[in-house]
Amino acid sequence: MLSHPEAPSDEPRSKRAAILDAAAATFCKEGYAGASIDAIANTAGVSRQTIYNQIGDKEKLFKAVVAQLTEYSSARFFAILETFPTEPRNLEQELTAFAKRLLEMSCCDQHGKWLLRLANMEGQRHPDLFAAWRQYGPGRKYPAIAARFAQLAHAGYLEVDDPTLAARQFMALVSADIRFDMQFGTRPSQAEVEANAESAVRTFLRAFAPR
Amino acid sequence: MLSHPEAPSDEPRSKRAAILDAAAATFCKEGYAGASIDAIANTAGVSRQTIYNQIGDKEKLFKAVVAQLTEYSSARFFAILETFPTEPRNLEQELTAFAKRLLEMSCCDQHGKWLLRLANMEGQRHPDLFAAWRQYGPGRKYPAIAARFAQLAHAGYLEVDDPTLAARQFMALVSADIRFDMQFGTRPSQAEVEANAESAVRTFLRAFAPR
DNA sequence: ACAAATTTGGACACTATTGTCCAATCTGTC
DNA sequence: GACAGATTGGACAATAGTGTCCAAATTTGT
């Protein structure tokens, strides 16, 4: 059968997945230049040659990693966004639960963490790649959340002038504490995540609840 | 004269400074592994040998860069903290001006930007180095700001239960928009900085002003 | 102008990495 | 069991980077 090097769809799934996972981890830990193909192959439990066969040179490998992380992370986010409390019975409680889900997904999830790290590290080097990420990532996340807040405001649950601003500030508050721990690879504890979500939502509602 | 390799204090100031600046820029752009000594020497307009004479191997160079950036950035921050409006006549206006100063210093200043980037990129690789940074950086910043907010609360200008939390959320709101642009090296415009400071302070005060 | 220190550029050995080639081996399918 | 395709390990040239050495050139202090 044909096996396009670009879209090897299904067959070599597990090998390819192992390679991409190992590559993501290694790129994150060592940076693009510092990540050697040998190290990646070793981590993936795969011969170096297999990487060249399946994916291609280092540049293509990097792009494939970013593409996969972007897709995966974006899918997770929009799945969670479906659980936004559009018609809340207890706004604070349900918004807090939503914030917790978001934190657990966005900050403690390895893929999202890796993607953010790679964007920070190699953003200048591959501007085209991460321009796409920016559009699919933050560029679609904020408007999506903003729409939900606008909905809440329209229904009288909130008092917001600028939903986009509210969305950005909500995200900023929710991920306030986490960024440092996250960037260092130290996973914040469950208790920290919950406490942070609670205080973030409390402050957010103090600012945007109807008077 | 003695010329300690560790503390060459004054004499070779300009060469050493040029080296450290070039090294910081190159490490930021290329990562630790990707930054070659030749490239750094070239950028600094200096012979490669001079780097080895003045500072030592790559590891020492990196440590020297981080140390200098940490010191510089910390000094700038605490200088600006002196201008915190402890006895405000118009709280919103003065706090906004303070936020603008903070943004201009912390986000648009090259050294702070570089330090943050290096911490994100190489934090896992040099945990000891950045543990020190964490203590001197965020670890001292937040308590310092928290103390000011506690002061304001005690004087009746604010209504905060947990000053440390308020400080973290203040910083999160202030730097909400900027992070993305900053990480990508694109400097946010003056107008963006000001708009962000204003909306951040407005939201902060809506949450923490006395009812 | 002289002497001391510093800087320079180039050569050097050494190591690491990339990407390719290939024969041997393993895999699953008929 | 035989076959095709994928996989492996190892060898390979080419390139790039690190850190050292040294003699010549340059800057610096006096």
Short mmCIF file of C-alpha atoms (C1' of nucleotides) in Angstrom, two decimals:
data_model
loop_
_atom_site.label_atom_id
_atom_site.label_comp_id
_atom_site.label_asym_id
_atom_site.label_seq_id
_atom_site.Cartn_x
_atom_site.Cartn_y
_atom_site.Cartn_z
CA MET A 1 0.00 0.00 0.00
CA LEU A 2 0.93 3.60 -0.36
CA SER A 3 2.27 5.11 2.75
CA HIS A 4 2.47 8.84 2.34
CA PRO A 5 5.22 10.26 4.46
CA GLU A 6 2.94 13.22 5.13
CA ALA A 7 -0.16 11.39 6.28
CA PRO A 8 0.63 7.86 7.39
CA SER A 9 -2.83 7.81 8.89
CA ASP A 10 -3.36 4.59 10.76
CA GLU A 11 -1.05 1.68 10.28
CA PRO A 12 2.18 2.72 12.03
CA ARG A 13 0.16 4.49 14.68
CA SER A 14 1.90 3.36 17.79
CA LYS A 15 5.43 3.87 16.50
CA ARG A 16 4.64 7.27 15.10
CA ALA A 17 2.86 8.29 18.27
CA ALA A 18 5.78 7.15 20.38
CA ILE A 19 8.14 9.19 18.23
CA LEU A 20 6.05 12.34 18.43
CA ASP A 21 5.60 12.01 22.18
CA ALA A 22 9.28 11.47 22.77
CA ALA A 23 10.12 14.33 20.43
CA ALA A 24 7.75 16.68 22.22
CA ALA A 25 9.22 15.80 25.59
CA THR A 26 12.79 16.11 24.39
CA PHE A 27 12.27 19.35 22.48
CA CYS A 28 10.67 20.80 25.60
CA LYS A 29 13.43 19.71 27.88
CA GLU A 30 16.43 20.48 25.70
CA GLY A 31 15.22 23.08 23.22
CA TYR A 32 15.27 22.62 19.49
CA ALA A 33 19.03 22.74 19.08
CA GLY A 34 19.72 20.70 22.18
CA ALA A 35 17.39 17.86 21.32
CA SER A 36 19.34 15.27 19.38
CA ILE A 37 17.62 12.80 17.11
CA ASP A 38 19.44 10.01 18.89
CA ALA A 39 18.06 11.07 22.23
CA ILE A 40 14.56 11.24 20.80
CA ALA A 41 14.88 7.85 19.16
CA ASN A 42 16.20 6.43 22.37
CA THR A 43 13.37 7.87 24.44
CA ALA A 44 10.83 6.60 21.95
CA GLY A 45 12.37 3.15 22.03
CA VAL A 46 12.86 3.30 18.30
CA SER A 47 15.72 3.25 15.86
CA ARG A 48 16.97 6.58 14.61
CA GLN A 49 16.41 5.45 11.08
CA THR A 50 12.72 4.90 11.74
CA ILE A 51 12.32 8.57 12.54
CA TYR A 52 13.83 9.52 9.20
CA ASN A 53 11.65 6.97 7.44
CA GLN A 54 8.42 7.96 9.10
CA ILE A 55 8.71 11.69 9.37
CA GLY A 56 11.79 13.15 7.79
CA ASP A 57 14.43 15.54 8.99
CA LYS A 58 14.53 17.43 12.26
CA GLU A 59 12.59 20.39 10.97
CA LYS A 60 9.71 18.25 9.79
CA LEU A 61 9.75 16.38 13.07
CA PHE A 62 9.46 19.62 14.96
CA LYS A 63 6.61 20.84 12.81
CA ALA A 64 4.80 17.54 13.22
CA VAL A 65 5.16 17.81 16.99
CA VAL A 66 3.77 21.33 17.07
CA ALA A 67 0.91 20.41 14.76
CA GLN A 68 -0.09 17.45 16.88
CA LEU A 69 0.14 19.37 20.13
CA THR A 70 -1.88 22.23 18.67
CA GLU A 71 -4.62 19.96 17.43
CA TYR A 72 -4.80 17.93 20.61
CA SER A 73 -4.73 20.92 22.92
CA SER A 74 -7.31 22.81 20.94
CA ALA A 75 -9.65 19.82 20.89
CA ARG A 76 -9.38 19.43 24.66
CA PHE A 77 -10.10 23.09 25.21
CA PHE A 78 -13.24 23.19 23.10
CA ALA A 79 -14.46 19.98 24.65
CA ILE A 80 -14.22 21.62 28.05
CA LEU A 81 -15.74 24.82 26.78
CA GLU A 82 -18.89 22.82 26.08
CA THR A 83 -19.29 22.50 29.82
CA PHE A 84 -19.44 26.25 30.34
CA PRO A 85 -22.36 27.07 32.66
CA THR A 86 -24.51 28.98 30.25
CA GLU A 87 -27.64 28.66 32.36
CA PRO A 88 -26.24 28.45 35.88
CA ARG A 89 -28.31 27.81 38.96
CA ASN A 90 -25.41 28.73 41.23
CA LEU A 91 -23.10 30.88 39.15
CA GLU A 92 -20.12 31.05 41.49
CA GLN A 93 -20.12 27.36 42.16
CA GLU A 94 -20.50 26.32 38.55
CA LEU A 95 -18.03 28.86 37.24
CA THR A 96 -15.51 27.66 39.80
CA ALA A 97 -16.00 24.08 38.69
CA PHE A 98 -15.49 25.21 35.11
CA ALA A 99 -12.31 27.03 36.06
CA LYS A 100 -11.03 23.91 37.78
CA ARG A 101 -11.68 21.83 34.70
CA LEU A 102 -9.91 24.42 32.60
CA LEU A 103 -6.90 24.47 34.89
CA GLU A 104 -6.65 20.74 35.08
CA MET A 105 -6.80 20.55 31.32
CA SER A 106 -4.79 23.53 30.31
CA CYS A 107 -2.09 23.64 32.91
CA CYS A 108 -1.70 20.16 34.22
CA ASP A 109 -2.19 18.51 30.90
CA GLN A 110 1.18 17.64 29.48
CA HIS A 111 0.35 18.48 25.91
CA GLY A 112 -0.87 21.98 26.63
CA LYS A 113 2.12 22.59 28.84
CA TRP A 114 4.51 21.38 26.18
CA LEU A 115 2.89 23.47 23.49
CA LEU A 116 3.14 26.60 25.58
CA ARG A 117 6.75 25.88 26.35
CA LEU A 118 7.62 25.25 22.74
CA ALA A 119 5.84 28.41 21.67
CA ASN A 120 7.80 30.40 24.20
CA MET A 121 11.09 28.79 23.35
CA GLU A 122 10.97 28.57 19.60
CA GLY A 123 8.40 31.20 18.75
CA GLN A 124 10.96 33.59 17.32
CA ARG A 125 12.70 30.89 15.36
CA HIS A 126 9.55 29.56 13.67
CA PRO A 127 7.23 32.53 13.48
CA ASP A 128 5.07 31.00 10.75
CA LEU A 129 4.42 27.84 12.74
CA PHE A 130 3.31 29.61 15.85
CA ALA A 131 1.37 32.23 13.99
CA ALA A 132 -0.92 29.35 13.11
CA TRP A 133 -0.91 28.24 16.72
CA ARG A 134 -1.78 31.71 17.86
CA GLN A 135 -4.78 31.80 15.58
CA TYR A 136 -5.99 28.37 16.56
CA GLY A 137 -4.98 28.70 20.18
CA PRO A 138 -5.47 32.00 22.01
CA GLY A 139 -6.94 33.58 18.90
CA ARG A 140 -9.94 31.26 19.01
CA LYS A 141 -10.06 30.58 22.72
CA TYR A 142 -10.69 34.11 23.88
CA PRO A 143 -13.50 34.92 21.47
CA ALA A 144 -15.10 31.59 22.35
CA ILE A 145 -15.05 32.31 26.05
CA ALA A 146 -16.02 35.91 25.43
CA ALA A 147 -19.16 34.71 23.66
CA ARG A 148 -20.16 32.72 26.71
CA PHE A 149 -19.64 35.67 29.01
CA ALA A 150 -21.64 37.86 26.66
CA GLN A 151 -24.40 35.31 26.88
CA LEU A 152 -24.26 35.37 30.69
CA ALA A 153 -24.31 39.14 30.65
CA HIS A 154 -27.26 39.24 28.31
CA ALA A 155 -29.14 36.91 30.61
CA GLY A 156 -28.43 39.21 33.53
CA TYR A 157 -25.97 37.04 35.40
CA LEU A 158 -23.06 39.38 34.81
CA GLU A 159 -22.42 43.03 34.15
CA VAL A 160 -19.72 43.31 31.51
CA ASP A 161 -19.11 46.08 29.02
CA ASP A 162 -16.46 44.32 26.99
CA PRO A 163 -16.84 40.53 26.93
CA THR A 164 -13.48 40.03 25.23
CA LEU A 165 -11.75 41.95 27.98
CA ALA A 166 -13.66 39.97 30.60
CA ALA A 167 -12.57 36.74 28.97
CA ARG A 168 -8.92 37.76 28.97
CA GLN A 169 -9.07 38.86 32.55
CA PHE A 170 -10.87 35.69 33.57
CA MET A 171 -8.15 33.60 32.00
CA ALA A 172 -5.46 35.76 33.54
CA LEU A 173 -6.95 35.36 37.00
CA VAL A 174 -7.51 31.66 36.61
CA SER A 175 -3.95 30.96 35.57
CA ALA A 176 -2.38 33.53 37.87
CA ASP A 177 -0.58 31.23 40.28
CA ILE A 178 -0.01 28.37 37.99
CA ARG A 179 2.29 29.84 35.42
CA PHE A 180 5.43 29.72 37.47
CA ASP A 181 5.05 26.18 38.65
CA MET A 182 3.99 25.13 35.21
CA GLN A 183 6.96 26.59 33.42
CA PHE A 184 9.27 24.83 35.77
CA GLY A 185 7.70 21.48 35.23
CA THR A 186 6.61 21.21 38.84
CA ARG A 187 3.00 20.21 38.75
CA PRO A 188 0.90 22.25 41.15
CA SER A 189 -1.00 20.14 43.62
CA GLN A 190 -4.68 19.47 43.31
CA ALA A 191 -5.30 21.64 46.35
CA GLU A 192 -3.43 24.56 44.81
CA VAL A 193 -5.39 24.25 41.61
CA GLU A 194 -8.68 24.25 43.44
CA ALA A 195 -7.77 27.12 45.73
CA ASN A 196 -6.61 29.16 42.77
CA ALA A 197 -9.79 28.50 40.79
CA GLU A 198 -11.91 29.48 43.76
CA SER A 199 -10.12 32.72 44.50
CA ALA A 200 -9.99 33.61 40.81
CA VAL A 201 -13.73 33.18 40.34
CA ARG A 202 -14.48 34.98 43.60
CA THR A 203 -12.48 38.02 42.48
CA PHE A 204 -13.91 37.84 38.98
CA LEU A 205 -17.47 37.85 40.31
CA ARG A 206 -16.76 40.65 42.77
CA ALA A 207 -15.76 42.69 39.75
CA PHE A 208 -18.43 41.62 37.28
CA ALA A 209 -21.48 40.52 39.26
CA PRO A 210 -24.47 42.82 38.90
CA ARG A 211 -24.58 45.33 41.71
CA MET B 1 46.82 44.35 39.27
CA LEU B 2 44.82 41.39 40.36
CA SER B 3 42.04 40.60 38.01
CA HIS B 4 39.83 38.01 39.61
CA PRO B 5 38.09 36.01 36.96
CA GLU B 6 35.05 36.00 39.22
CA ALA B 7 34.74 39.70 39.90
CA PRO B 8 36.64 41.77 37.36
CA SER B 9 34.77 44.69 38.79
CA ASP B 10 35.65 47.79 36.86
CA GLU B 11 38.55 47.81 34.47
CA PRO B 12 37.41 45.73 31.50
CA ARG B 13 33.88 47.03 31.93
CA SER B 14 32.95 47.78 28.39
CA LYS B 15 34.24 44.54 26.88
CA ARG B 16 32.71 42.45 29.61
CA ALA B 17 29.43 44.28 29.35
CA ALA B 18 29.38 43.83 25.59
CA ILE B 19 29.98 40.13 26.03
CA LEU B 20 27.23 39.70 28.60
CA ASP B 21 24.75 41.67 26.54
CA ALA B 22 25.51 39.74 23.40
CA ALA B 23 25.36 36.48 25.34
CA ALA B 24 21.99 37.34 26.83
CA ALA B 25 20.54 38.21 23.45
CA THR B 26 21.96 35.12 21.79
CA PHE B 27 20.96 32.73 24.57
CA CYS B 28 17.45 34.15 24.39
CA LYS B 29 17.20 33.84 20.66
CA GLU B 30 18.85 30.46 20.18
CA GLY B 31 18.54 28.72 23.51
CA TYR B 32 21.48 27.49 25.55
CA ALA B 33 22.49 24.69 23.21
CA GLY B 34 21.83 26.70 20.06
CA ALA B 35 23.89 29.70 21.10
CA SER B 36 27.44 29.19 19.90
CA ILE B 37 30.34 30.97 21.49
CA ASP B 38 31.41 32.14 18.05
CA ALA B 39 28.05 33.76 17.44
CA ILE B 40 28.18 35.49 20.81
CA ALA B 41 31.72 36.71 20.24
CA ASN B 42 30.71 37.93 16.82
CA THR B 43 27.69 39.81 18.14
CA ALA B 44 29.75 41.35 20.90
CA GLY B 45 32.40 42.44 18.41
CA VAL B 46 34.99 40.54 20.37
CA SER B 47 37.33 37.65 19.80
CA ARG B 48 36.19 34.27 21.01
CA GLN B 49 39.31 33.97 23.06
CA THR B 50 38.44 37.07 25.01
CA ILE B 51 35.30 35.42 26.27
CA TYR B 52 37.29 32.50 27.60
CA ASN B 53 39.79 34.89 29.15
CA GLN B 54 37.25 37.14 30.80
CA ILE B 55 34.58 34.75 31.90
CA GLY B 56 35.34 31.12 31.27
CA ASP B 57 33.44 28.32 29.66
CA LYS B 58 29.89 28.36 28.36
CA GLU B 59 28.35 27.36 31.66
CA LYS B 60 30.02 30.20 33.55
CA LEU B 61 29.01 32.59 30.81
CA PHE B 62 25.42 31.53 31.16
CA LYS B 63 25.48 31.88 34.91
CA ALA B 64 27.03 35.32 34.64
CA VAL B 65 24.29 36.38 32.23
CA VAL B 66 21.53 35.19 34.53
CA ALA B 67 23.14 36.80 37.55
CA GLN B 68 23.44 40.15 35.82
CA LEU B 69 19.91 40.07 34.47
CA THR B 70 18.53 39.09 37.86
CA GLU B 71 20.31 41.89 39.64
CA TYR B 72 19.40 44.52 37.07
CA SER B 73 15.79 43.49 36.81
CA SER B 74 15.29 43.29 40.54
CA ALA B 75 16.81 46.72 41.05
CA ARG B 76 14.48 48.24 38.46
CA PHE B 77 11.47 46.64 40.07
CA PHE B 78 12.15 47.86 43.55
CA ALA B 79 12.95 51.30 42.25
CA ILE B 80 9.52 51.43 40.70
CA LEU B 81 7.90 49.97 43.77
CA GLU B 82 9.04 53.08 45.62
CA THR B 83 6.52 55.01 43.55
CA PHE B 84 3.59 52.94 44.80
CA PRO B 85 0.74 55.30 45.80
CA THR B 86 0.66 54.60 49.49
CA GLU B 87 -1.32 57.73 50.29
CA PRO B 88 -3.34 58.31 47.16
CA ARG B 89 -5.55 61.29 46.52
CA ASN B 90 -7.10 59.63 43.47
CA LEU B 91 -6.58 55.92 43.93
CA GLU B 92 -7.67 54.71 40.49
CA GLN B 93 -5.64 57.28 38.66
CA GLU B 94 -2.48 56.80 40.69
CA LEU B 95 -2.72 53.03 40.71
CA THR B 96 -3.14 53.07 36.94
CA ALA B 97 -0.06 55.22 36.55
CA PHE B 98 1.81 52.78 38.77
CA ALA B 99 0.63 49.86 36.67
CA LYS B 100 1.82 51.62 33.54
CA ARG B 101 5.25 52.18 35.02
CA LEU B 102 5.37 48.55 36.04
CA LEU B 103 4.41 47.38 32.58
CA GLU B 104 6.86 49.62 30.85
CA MET B 105 9.59 48.40 33.13
CA SER B 106 8.76 44.76 33.46
CA CYS B 107 7.47 43.89 30.01
CA CYS B 108 9.05 46.32 27.63
CA ASP B 109 12.38 46.38 29.33
CA GLN B 110 14.74 44.10 27.47
CA HIS B 111 16.49 42.74 30.52
CA GLY B 112 13.35 41.64 32.30
CA LYS B 113 12.05 40.09 29.13
CA TRP B 114 15.26 38.22 28.57
CA LEU B 115 15.37 36.96 32.12
CA LEU B 116 11.84 35.65 31.94
CA ARG B 117 12.59 33.95 28.66
CA LEU B 118 15.74 32.34 29.97
CA ALA B 119 13.95 31.18 33.09
CA ASN B 120 11.26 29.59 30.98
CA MET B 121 13.68 28.03 28.56
CA GLU B 122 16.43 26.79 30.81
CA GLY B 123 14.66 26.57 34.13
CA GLN B 124 14.58 22.79 34.15
CA ARG B 125 18.17 22.52 33.04
CA HIS B 126 19.58 24.82 35.70
CA PRO B 127 17.19 24.47 38.62
CA ASP B 128 19.66 25.84 41.17
CA LEU B 129 20.26 29.00 39.20
CA PHE B 130 16.64 29.86 38.81
CA ALA B 131 15.72 28.81 42.29
CA ALA B 132 17.77 31.83 43.31
CA TRP B 133 16.01 33.90 40.71
CA ARG B 134 12.66 32.77 41.97
CA GLN B 135 13.50 33.88 45.48
CA TYR B 136 14.87 37.21 44.41
CA GLY B 137 12.34 37.72 41.64
CA PRO B 138 8.73 36.68 42.13
CA GLY B 139 9.46 35.48 45.65
CA ARG B 140 10.30 38.99 46.80
CA LYS B 141 8.14 40.95 44.43
CA TYR B 142 4.80 39.60 45.52
CA PRO B 143 5.30 40.05 49.25
CA ALA B 144 6.55 43.56 48.57
CA ILE B 145 3.48 44.51 46.61
CA ALA B 146 1.28 42.64 49.04
CA ALA B 147 2.62 44.81 51.85
CA ARG B 148 1.60 47.94 49.96
CA PHE B 149 -1.88 46.63 49.37
CA ALA B 150 -2.17 45.69 53.03
CA GLN B 151 -1.23 49.25 53.85
CA LEU B 152 -3.92 50.60 51.54
CA ALA B 153 -6.45 48.21 53.03
CA HIS B 154 -5.52 49.24 56.56
CA ALA B 155 -6.01 52.88 55.61
CA GLY B 156 -9.46 52.07 54.26
CA TYR B 157 -8.74 52.51 50.55
CA LEU B 158 -9.27 48.84 49.77
CA GLU B 159 -11.11 45.86 51.13
CA VAL B 160 -8.85 42.85 50.91
CA ASP B 161 -8.82 39.72 53.02
CA ASP B 162 -5.60 38.25 51.68
CA PRO B 163 -3.09 40.88 50.52
CA THR B 164 -0.81 38.28 48.97
CA LEU B 165 -3.65 36.97 46.87
CA ALA B 166 -4.59 40.51 45.89
CA ALA B 167 -1.01 41.17 44.84
CA ARG B 168 -0.87 38.09 42.66
CA GLN B 169 -4.17 38.88 41.05
CA PHE B 170 -3.15 42.47 40.51
CA MET B 171 -0.03 41.36 38.71
CA ALA B 172 -1.95 38.78 36.72
CA LEU B 173 -4.46 41.37 35.57
CA VAL B 174 -1.81 43.92 34.75
CA SER B 175 0.18 41.57 32.58
CA ALA B 176 -2.83 39.79 31.10
CA ASP B 177 -2.55 40.95 27.52
CA ILE B 178 1.11 41.50 27.37
CA ARG B 179 2.45 38.02 27.88
CA PHE B 180 1.83 36.75 24.41
CA ASP B 181 3.31 39.68 22.60
CA MET B 182 6.19 39.74 25.00
CA GLN B 183 7.12 36.11 24.60
CA PHE B 184 7.19 36.56 20.85
CA GLY B 185 9.47 39.54 21.00
CA THR B 186 6.89 41.83 19.49
CA ARG B 187 6.80 44.85 21.67
CA PRO B 188 3.27 45.93 22.52
CA SER B 189 2.50 49.48 21.53
CA GLN B 190 2.35 52.28 24.05
CA ALA B 191 -1.40 52.50 23.52
CA GLU B 192 -1.85 48.80 24.26
CA VAL B 193 0.16 49.09 27.44
CA GLU B 194 -1.88 52.02 28.65
CA ALA B 195 -5.21 50.49 27.75
CA ASN B 196 -4.27 47.30 29.51
CA ALA B 197 -3.14 49.09 32.65
CA GLU B 198 -6.37 51.05 32.76
CA SER B 199 -8.66 48.08 32.32
CA ALA B 200 -6.65 46.00 34.77
CA VAL B 201 -6.88 48.62 37.50
CA ARG B 202 -10.55 49.23 36.79
CA THR B 203 -11.36 45.55 37.23
CA PHE B 204 -9.11 45.27 40.26
CA LEU B 205 -10.84 48.17 41.96
CA ARG B 206 -14.28 46.88 41.07
CA ALA B 207 -13.32 43.77 42.97
CA PHE B 208 -11.47 45.27 45.90
CA ALA B 209 -12.80 48.78 46.46
CA PRO B 210 -14.75 49.22 49.68
CA ARG B 211 -18.45 48.79 49.05
"C1'" DA C 1 58.27 56.16 24.06
"C1'" DC C 2 58.44 51.94 26.71
"C1'" DA C 3 56.72 47.99 29.06
"C1'" DA C 4 53.00 45.20 30.61
"C1'" DA C 5 48.75 43.46 29.95
"C1'" DT C 6 45.13 42.44 26.95
"C1'" DT C 7 43.25 41.19 22.67
"C1'" DT C 8 43.28 38.92 18.37
"C1'" DG C 9 42.99 35.43 14.78
"C1'" DG C 10 44.11 31.28 13.41
"C1'" DA C 11 45.36 26.42 14.11
"C1'" DC C 12 44.40 22.45 16.63
"C1'" DA C 13 42.32 17.96 18.77
"C1'" DC C 14 38.18 16.31 20.27
"C1'" DT C 15 33.46 15.42 20.49
"C1'" DA C 16 28.65 15.57 19.01
"C1'" DT C 17 25.24 15.65 15.57
"C1'" DT C 18 22.95 15.30 11.18
"C1'" DG C 19 21.39 12.80 7.42
"C1'" DT C 20 22.37 8.81 4.21
"C1'" DC C 21 23.23 4.05 2.80
"C1'" DC C 22 22.80 -0.77 3.37
"C1'" DA C 23 22.57 -5.51 4.79
"C1'" DA C 24 20.40 -8.13 8.31
"C1'" DT C 25 16.36 -8.86 10.98
"C1'" DC C 26 11.72 -8.68 12.44
"C1'" DT C 27 6.67 -8.23 11.42
"C1'" DG C 28 2.32 -9.57 9.79
"C1'" DT C 29 -0.37 -11.66 5.90
"C1'" DC C 30 -1.68 -15.07 2.63
"C1'" DG D 1 6.39 -21.42 5.33
"C1'" DA D 2 7.10 -17.70 2.03
"C1'" DC D 3 6.79 -13.10 0.92
"C1'" DA D 4 6.69 -7.83 1.22
"C1'" DG D 5 7.19 -4.16 3.92
"C1'" DA D 6 8.82 -2.08 7.94
"C1'" DT D 7 12.51 -1.89 11.32
"C1'" DT D 8 17.05 -2.17 13.12
"C1'" DG D 9 21.91 -1.31 14.09
"C1'" DG D 10 25.95 0.04 12.48
"C1'" DA D 11 29.11 2.42 9.38
"C1'" DC D 12 29.87 6.58 7.05
"C1'" DA D 13 31.07 11.56 5.43
"C1'" DA D 14 30.19 16.14 6.42
"C1'" DT D 15 29.59 19.73 9.36
"C1'" DA D 16 29.68 22.44 13.52
"C1'" DG D 17 30.95 23.46 18.10
"C1'" DT D 18 34.00 23.46 22.41
"C1'" DG D 19 37.93 24.56 24.72
"C1'" DT D 20 43.13 25.16 24.39
"C1'" DC D 21 47.53 26.98 22.78
"C1'" DC D 22 50.37 30.47 20.92
"C1'" DA D 23 52.63 34.13 18.41
"C1'" DA D 24 51.56 38.58 16.59
"C1'" DA D 25 49.16 42.87 17.07
"C1'" DT D 26 47.03 46.18 19.87
"C1'" DT D 27 45.76 48.73 23.70
"C1'" DT D 28 46.95 50.64 28.23
"C1'" DG D 29 49.47 52.77 32.00
"C1'" DT D 30 53.48 55.48 33.19
#
